[in-house]
Amino acid sequence: QELQEKMRELLPLLPVLEQFRADSRLIAHLRSELRNLSGILLALQEEMGAYDHEELQQRVLLLEARLHACLQKLGKKNIKIHLKREILGEIVGKKTGLEVFPPVSPNSPHSNQVWYMDGYYKGRRVLEFRSAADFASGQNFVQHLLPHPWAGTGHVVFNGSLYYNKFQSNVAVRYHFGSRSVLAQRSLPGAGYNNTFPYSWGGFSDIDFMADESGLWAVYATNQNAGNIVLSRVDPRTLEVLRTWHTGYPKRSAGEAFIICGVLYVTNSHLAGAKVYFAFGTEAAAYEYTDVPFHNQYSHISMLDYNPRERLLYTWNNGHQVVYNVTLFHLVSAAGEL
């Protein structure tokens, strides 16, 4: 039975292996092409005296175009995700409680701390646990009292600060745990709030902060974008919006969302049967529809966040803290797709 269970877990990898075979053939072809181009370059160096400037320039431009085409094929990577569910622990009766596992940037020391925030609006109390084990046992914690109440469950801890949406506003707040003070506040231009554009489960989840390998992000929706998801890269120090992407996915139809390596993934529901259904890549500003099963045993997800250090997805699912292992497959795409 254990072997059969292991085999079932490996079944989703079969199409990935087939893609790897195709990608290997593409890489072999590109390697051969690059060797040919290197030979052409050497020949050009030897024959420079035999051509006038204009003809030489044309041959160099042709060579550059072929090199650029090769680099484009090699540079486009498609991130495929495989999720495996694991239960870390549960808090009985806390249907929409929130536990935050901190994403840590590469320049910061590793941390095992856990932050817990109860409820989805008007709360101000944040419990800081020393470890996941302390959180599970409810021991060894420090309490922080925020100066402004929060809205929703889209908060994130990044580099020692808590980023959250101020209640009844579209204001982003940066609260620093070390100094126990607010270091920055800034409005997200046009962002809906107060259940104007929440996720499908409601809960004042209009604005969702998240972090990945590249930094801090905010997901929200605006009237100008017809209630569809807007993704902004945010300066973690000042909360200034650095760049914004507009998608065509209605935020009210999304169950939850998370970001990995600059790609925003969206689930199509917060209930049982949910799938990772939509992916938007910021590098190419392009989207695709996906079909990644998202096992939702407890049928009500009210928080979903990616931890880039541990490559884990943490969810709050109807009173249970559920962890998903994330396997990233970087596949070369011959078609140059997302």
Coordinates of C-alpha atoms in Angstrom, one line a residue:
Q1 CA 0.0 0.0 0.0
E2 CA 2.9 2.4 0.8
L3 CA 4.4 1.7 -2.6
Q4 CA 1.1 2.2 -4.3
E5 CA 0.7 5.6 -2.5
K6 CA 4.3 6.6 -3.6
M7 CA 3.4 5.6 -7.2
R8 CA 0.3 7.8 -7.1
E9 CA 2.4 10.7 -6.0
L10 CA 4.8 10.2 -8.9
L11 CA 2.1 10.1 -11.6
P12 CA 1.8 13.9 -12.0
L13 CA 5.6 13.9 -12.8
L14 CA 5.2 11.8 -16.0
P15 CA 4.2 14.7 -18.3
V16 CA 7.0 16.7 -16.8
L17 CA 9.5 14.0 -17.7
E18 CA 8.2 14.0 -21.3
Q19 CA 8.7 17.7 -21.4
F20 CA 12.2 17.3 -20.2
R21 CA 12.9 14.9 -23.1
A22 CA 11.7 17.4 -25.5
D23 CA 13.7 20.2 -23.9
S24 CA 16.8 18.1 -24.0
R25 CA 16.5 17.7 -27.7
L26 CA 16.0 21.5 -28.1
I27 CA 19.1 22.2 -26.0
A28 CA 21.1 19.8 -28.1
H29 CA 20.0 21.6 -31.2
L30 CA 20.8 25.0 -29.7
R31 CA 24.3 23.7 -28.6
S32 CA 25.0 22.7 -32.2
E33 CA 23.7 26.1 -33.5
L34 CA 26.0 27.9 -31.1
R35 CA 29.0 25.9 -32.2
N36 CA 28.1 26.9 -35.8
L37 CA 27.8 30.5 -34.9
S38 CA 31.2 30.4 -33.1
G39 CA 32.7 29.0 -36.3
I40 CA 31.2 31.8 -38.3
L41 CA 32.5 34.4 -35.8
L42 CA 36.0 33.0 -36.1
A43 CA 35.8 33.0 -39.9
L44 CA 34.6 36.6 -39.8
Q45 CA 37.6 37.5 -37.7
E46 CA 40.0 35.9 -40.2
E47 CA 38.3 37.5 -43.2
M48 CA 37.7 41.1 -41.9
G49 CA 40.2 42.4 -44.3
A50 CA 38.4 40.9 -47.3
Y51 CA 35.1 42.9 -46.9
D52 CA 34.3 46.5 -47.0
H53 CA 32.7 48.1 -43.9
E54 CA 29.1 47.9 -45.1
E55 CA 29.2 44.2 -46.0
L56 CA 31.0 43.3 -42.8
Q57 CA 28.4 45.2 -40.8
Q58 CA 25.5 43.3 -42.4
R59 CA 27.1 40.0 -41.6
V60 CA 27.6 41.0 -38.0
L61 CA 24.0 42.1 -37.7
L62 CA 22.9 38.7 -39.1
L63 CA 25.1 36.9 -36.6
E64 CA 23.7 39.0 -33.7
A65 CA 20.1 38.2 -34.8
R66 CA 20.8 34.5 -34.8
L67 CA 22.5 34.7 -31.4
H68 CA 19.6 36.7 -30.0
A69 CA 17.1 34.1 -31.2
C70 CA 19.1 31.4 -29.4
L71 CA 19.2 33.4 -26.2
Q72 CA 15.5 34.0 -26.4
K73 CA 14.8 30.3 -26.6
L74 CA 17.1 29.5 -23.7
G75 CA 16.0 32.4 -21.6
K76 CA 12.2 31.6 -21.5
K77 CA 11.4 29.4 -18.6
N78 CA 8.1 28.0 -17.6
I79 CA 7.6 27.3 -14.0
K80 CA 5.4 24.2 -13.3
I81 CA 4.4 23.6 -9.7
H82 CA 3.5 20.3 -8.0
L83 CA 1.8 20.6 -4.6
K84 CA 1.8 18.0 -1.8
R85 CA -0.4 18.6 1.2
E86 CA 0.9 18.2 4.8
I87 CA -0.9 19.2 8.0
L88 CA 1.2 21.2 10.4
G89 CA -1.3 21.8 13.1
E90 CA -4.8 23.2 13.9
I91 CA -6.5 25.7 16.1
V92 CA -10.0 24.6 17.0
G93 CA -12.7 27.2 16.4
K94 CA -10.6 29.7 14.5
K95 CA -12.2 29.4 11.1
T96 CA -10.6 32.6 9.7
G97 CA -7.6 33.0 11.9
L98 CA -4.3 33.8 10.3
E99 CA -0.9 32.4 10.8
V100 CA 2.0 34.1 9.1
F101 CA 5.3 32.3 8.3
P102 CA 7.8 35.0 7.4
P103 CA 9.4 35.0 4.0
V104 CA 13.0 36.0 4.5
S105 CA 15.2 37.8 1.9
P106 CA 18.6 36.3 0.9
N107 CA 20.4 39.0 2.8
S108 CA 18.6 38.4 6.1
P109 CA 19.5 35.8 8.7
H110 CA 17.2 32.8 8.8
S111 CA 14.4 32.9 11.3
N112 CA 12.1 30.2 12.7
Q113 CA 9.7 32.6 14.2
V114 CA 5.9 32.4 13.6
W115 CA 3.4 35.3 13.8
Y116 CA -0.2 34.6 14.5
M117 CA -3.1 37.1 13.9
D118 CA -6.6 36.1 14.9
G119 CA -9.6 37.2 12.7
Y120 CA -9.9 39.1 9.5
Y121 CA -10.9 42.6 10.5
K122 CA -10.5 45.2 13.3
G123 CA -7.7 43.1 15.0
R124 CA -4.7 44.7 16.5
R125 CA -3.0 41.9 18.5
V126 CA -0.1 40.0 16.9
L127 CA 1.5 37.0 18.7
E128 CA 5.1 36.3 17.9
F129 CA 6.1 32.6 18.6
R130 CA 9.7 31.5 18.8
S131 CA 9.1 28.5 16.6
A132 CA 6.4 26.4 14.9
A133 CA 6.5 23.9 17.8
D134 CA 5.8 26.8 20.2
F135 CA 2.9 27.9 18.1
A136 CA 1.5 24.4 18.0
S137 CA 1.7 24.2 21.8
G138 CA 0.6 27.8 22.4
Q139 CA 3.7 28.7 24.5
N140 CA 6.7 31.1 24.4
F141 CA 5.2 34.1 22.6
V142 CA 5.5 37.8 22.7
Q143 CA 2.5 40.1 22.0
H144 CA 2.6 43.1 19.7
L145 CA -0.3 45.6 19.8
L146 CA -0.6 47.4 16.4
P147 CA -1.4 51.1 16.4
H148 CA -3.9 50.6 13.6
P149 CA -6.4 47.7 13.1
W150 CA -6.0 45.5 10.1
A151 CA -8.4 44.4 7.4
G152 CA -8.4 40.9 5.7
T153 CA -5.8 38.2 5.9
G154 CA -3.4 39.2 3.2
H155 CA -0.6 40.3 5.6
V156 CA 3.0 39.2 5.3
V157 CA 6.2 39.4 7.5
F158 CA 9.3 40.4 5.5
N159 CA 12.7 41.4 6.8
G160 CA 11.5 42.0 10.3
S161 CA 8.4 44.1 9.4
L162 CA 4.7 43.3 9.1
Y163 CA 3.0 44.6 6.0
Y164 CA -0.8 44.9 6.3
N165 CA -3.9 46.7 5.1
K166 CA -5.2 49.4 7.5
F167 CA -8.9 48.7 8.3
Q168 CA -11.5 50.7 6.2
S169 CA -8.9 52.2 3.9
N170 CA -6.5 51.2 1.0
V171 CA -3.5 52.3 3.1
A172 CA -0.6 49.9 3.4
V173 CA 1.2 49.9 6.8
R174 CA 4.7 48.8 7.6
Y175 CA 5.0 47.9 11.3
H176 CA 8.6 47.1 12.5
F177 CA 8.7 44.4 15.2
G178 CA 12.1 45.5 16.5
S179 CA 11.2 49.1 17.2
R180 CA 7.5 48.3 17.8
S181 CA 6.6 51.2 15.6
V182 CA 5.1 52.1 12.2
L183 CA 7.9 53.0 9.8
A184 CA 5.8 53.8 6.7
Q185 CA 2.2 54.2 5.6
R186 CA 1.1 54.8 2.0
S187 CA -2.2 54.5 0.0
L188 CA -2.3 52.1 -2.9
P189 CA -3.7 54.3 -5.8
G190 CA -7.2 53.3 -6.7
A191 CA -7.2 50.0 -4.7
G192 CA -10.6 48.9 -3.6
Y193 CA -11.2 48.3 0.1
N194 CA -13.8 47.4 2.7
N195 CA -15.1 44.3 0.7
T196 CA -15.3 46.2 -2.6
F197 CA -13.0 43.7 -4.4
P198 CA -12.3 40.8 -2.0
Y199 CA -11.4 37.2 -2.9
S200 CA -14.4 34.9 -3.3
W201 CA -14.7 34.1 0.4
G202 CA -15.0 37.8 1.4
G203 CA -13.5 38.7 4.7
F204 CA -12.2 42.2 3.7
S205 CA -9.6 40.5 1.6
D206 CA -9.3 43.4 -0.9
I207 CA -5.6 43.9 -0.5
D208 CA -3.1 41.0 -0.3
F209 CA 0.6 41.5 0.5
M210 CA 3.0 38.7 -0.5
A211 CA 6.7 38.1 -1.0
D212 CA 8.8 36.0 -3.2
E213 CA 12.5 35.6 -4.1
S214 CA 12.6 39.1 -5.7
G215 CA 10.8 41.2 -3.0
L216 CA 7.5 42.5 -1.8
W217 CA 4.2 42.6 -3.8
A218 CA 0.6 43.8 -3.4
V219 CA -2.4 42.2 -5.1
Y220 CA -5.7 44.1 -5.3
A221 CA -8.2 45.4 -7.8
T222 CA -9.4 48.8 -9.0
N223 CA -12.4 50.3 -10.7
Q224 CA -10.1 51.5 -13.5
N225 CA -9.2 47.8 -14.2
A226 CA -12.9 46.8 -14.0
G227 CA -12.4 44.9 -10.8
N228 CA -9.7 42.6 -12.3
I229 CA -6.6 41.7 -10.4
V230 CA -3.8 44.3 -10.3
L231 CA -0.3 43.3 -9.2
S232 CA 2.2 45.9 -8.0
R233 CA 5.9 45.6 -7.0
V234 CA 6.3 47.6 -3.7
D235 CA 9.4 49.1 -2.1
P236 CA 9.6 47.4 1.3
R237 CA 11.1 50.4 2.9
T238 CA 8.8 53.2 1.8
L239 CA 5.8 51.3 0.4
E240 CA 6.1 53.2 -2.9
V241 CA 4.7 51.4 -5.9
L242 CA 7.6 50.6 -8.2
R243 CA 5.7 49.0 -11.1
T244 CA 2.2 47.8 -11.8
W245 CA 0.7 45.1 -14.0
H246 CA -3.0 44.8 -14.9
T247 CA -4.5 41.4 -15.5
G248 CA -7.9 40.4 -16.9
Y249 CA -8.8 38.0 -14.0
P250 CA -11.8 39.1 -11.9
K251 CA -10.6 39.3 -8.3
R252 CA -14.0 38.4 -6.9
S253 CA -13.8 35.1 -8.8
A254 CA -10.4 34.2 -7.3
G255 CA -10.2 32.0 -4.3
E256 CA -6.7 33.1 -3.2
A257 CA -3.4 33.9 -4.8
F258 CA 0.4 33.6 -4.3
I259 CA 3.5 34.6 -6.2
I260 CA 6.6 32.6 -7.0
C261 CA 9.6 33.9 -9.0
G262 CA 7.6 36.9 -10.3
V263 CA 4.7 34.7 -11.5
L264 CA 1.3 35.3 -9.8
Y265 CA -0.7 32.1 -9.4
V266 CA -4.5 32.3 -8.7
T267 CA -6.9 29.6 -7.5
N268 CA -10.4 29.5 -8.9
S269 CA -12.1 28.9 -5.6
H270 CA -11.6 28.9 -1.8
L271 CA -13.8 25.8 -1.4
A272 CA -13.3 22.0 -2.1
G273 CA -12.3 21.2 -5.7
A274 CA -10.2 24.4 -6.0
K275 CA -7.4 24.4 -8.6
V276 CA -4.5 26.7 -9.4
Y277 CA -6.2 28.0 -12.5
F278 CA -4.5 31.2 -13.7
A279 CA -0.8 32.3 -13.9
F280 CA 0.5 35.8 -14.8
G281 CA 4.2 36.3 -15.5
T282 CA 5.5 39.7 -14.8
E283 CA 8.6 39.3 -17.0
A284 CA 6.6 38.9 -20.2
A285 CA 3.4 40.5 -18.9
A286 CA 1.6 37.5 -20.2
Y287 CA -0.9 35.0 -18.7
E288 CA -1.9 31.4 -19.2
Y289 CA -4.6 29.2 -17.7
T290 CA -3.3 26.3 -15.7
D291 CA -4.8 23.1 -14.2
V292 CA -2.9 22.3 -10.9
P293 CA -5.0 20.3 -8.4
F294 CA -5.2 22.1 -5.0
H295 CA -6.3 19.6 -2.4
N296 CA -8.7 21.5 -0.1
Q297 CA -9.6 18.9 2.6
Y298 CA -11.3 21.4 5.0
S299 CA -13.2 23.3 2.3
H300 CA -12.5 26.9 3.3
I301 CA -9.2 28.6 2.6
S302 CA -8.9 32.1 4.0
M303 CA -5.1 32.7 3.7
L304 CA -2.5 31.5 1.2
D305 CA 1.2 32.6 1.2
Y306 CA 4.4 31.3 -0.3
N307 CA 7.6 31.1 1.7
P308 CA 10.5 31.4 -0.7
R309 CA 13.1 30.3 1.8
E310 CA 11.4 27.0 2.6
R311 CA 9.6 26.7 -0.8
L312 CA 6.4 25.9 1.1
L313 CA 2.8 27.2 0.7
Y314 CA 1.1 28.0 4.0
T315 CA -2.7 28.1 4.2
W316 CA -5.3 28.7 6.8
N317 CA -8.0 26.2 6.0
N318 CA -11.1 26.3 8.2
G319 CA -9.2 26.2 11.5
H320 CA -6.3 24.1 10.3
Q321 CA -2.8 25.3 9.4
V322 CA -2.0 23.4 6.2
V323 CA 1.4 23.3 4.5
Y324 CA 1.9 22.4 0.8
N325 CA 5.3 21.3 -0.5
V326 CA 6.1 23.2 -3.7
T327 CA 8.2 21.6 -6.4
L328 CA 9.3 24.0 -9.1
F329 CA 10.1 22.7 -12.6
H330 CA 12.0 25.1 -14.8
L331 CA 11.3 24.0 -18.3
V332 CA 12.8 25.5 -21.5
S333 CA 10.0 26.5 -23.8
A334 CA 10.7 26.3 -27.5
A335 CA 7.7 28.5 -28.3
G336 CA 8.9 31.2 -26.0
E337 CA 5.7 31.0 -24.0
L338 CA 5.2 32.0 -20.3

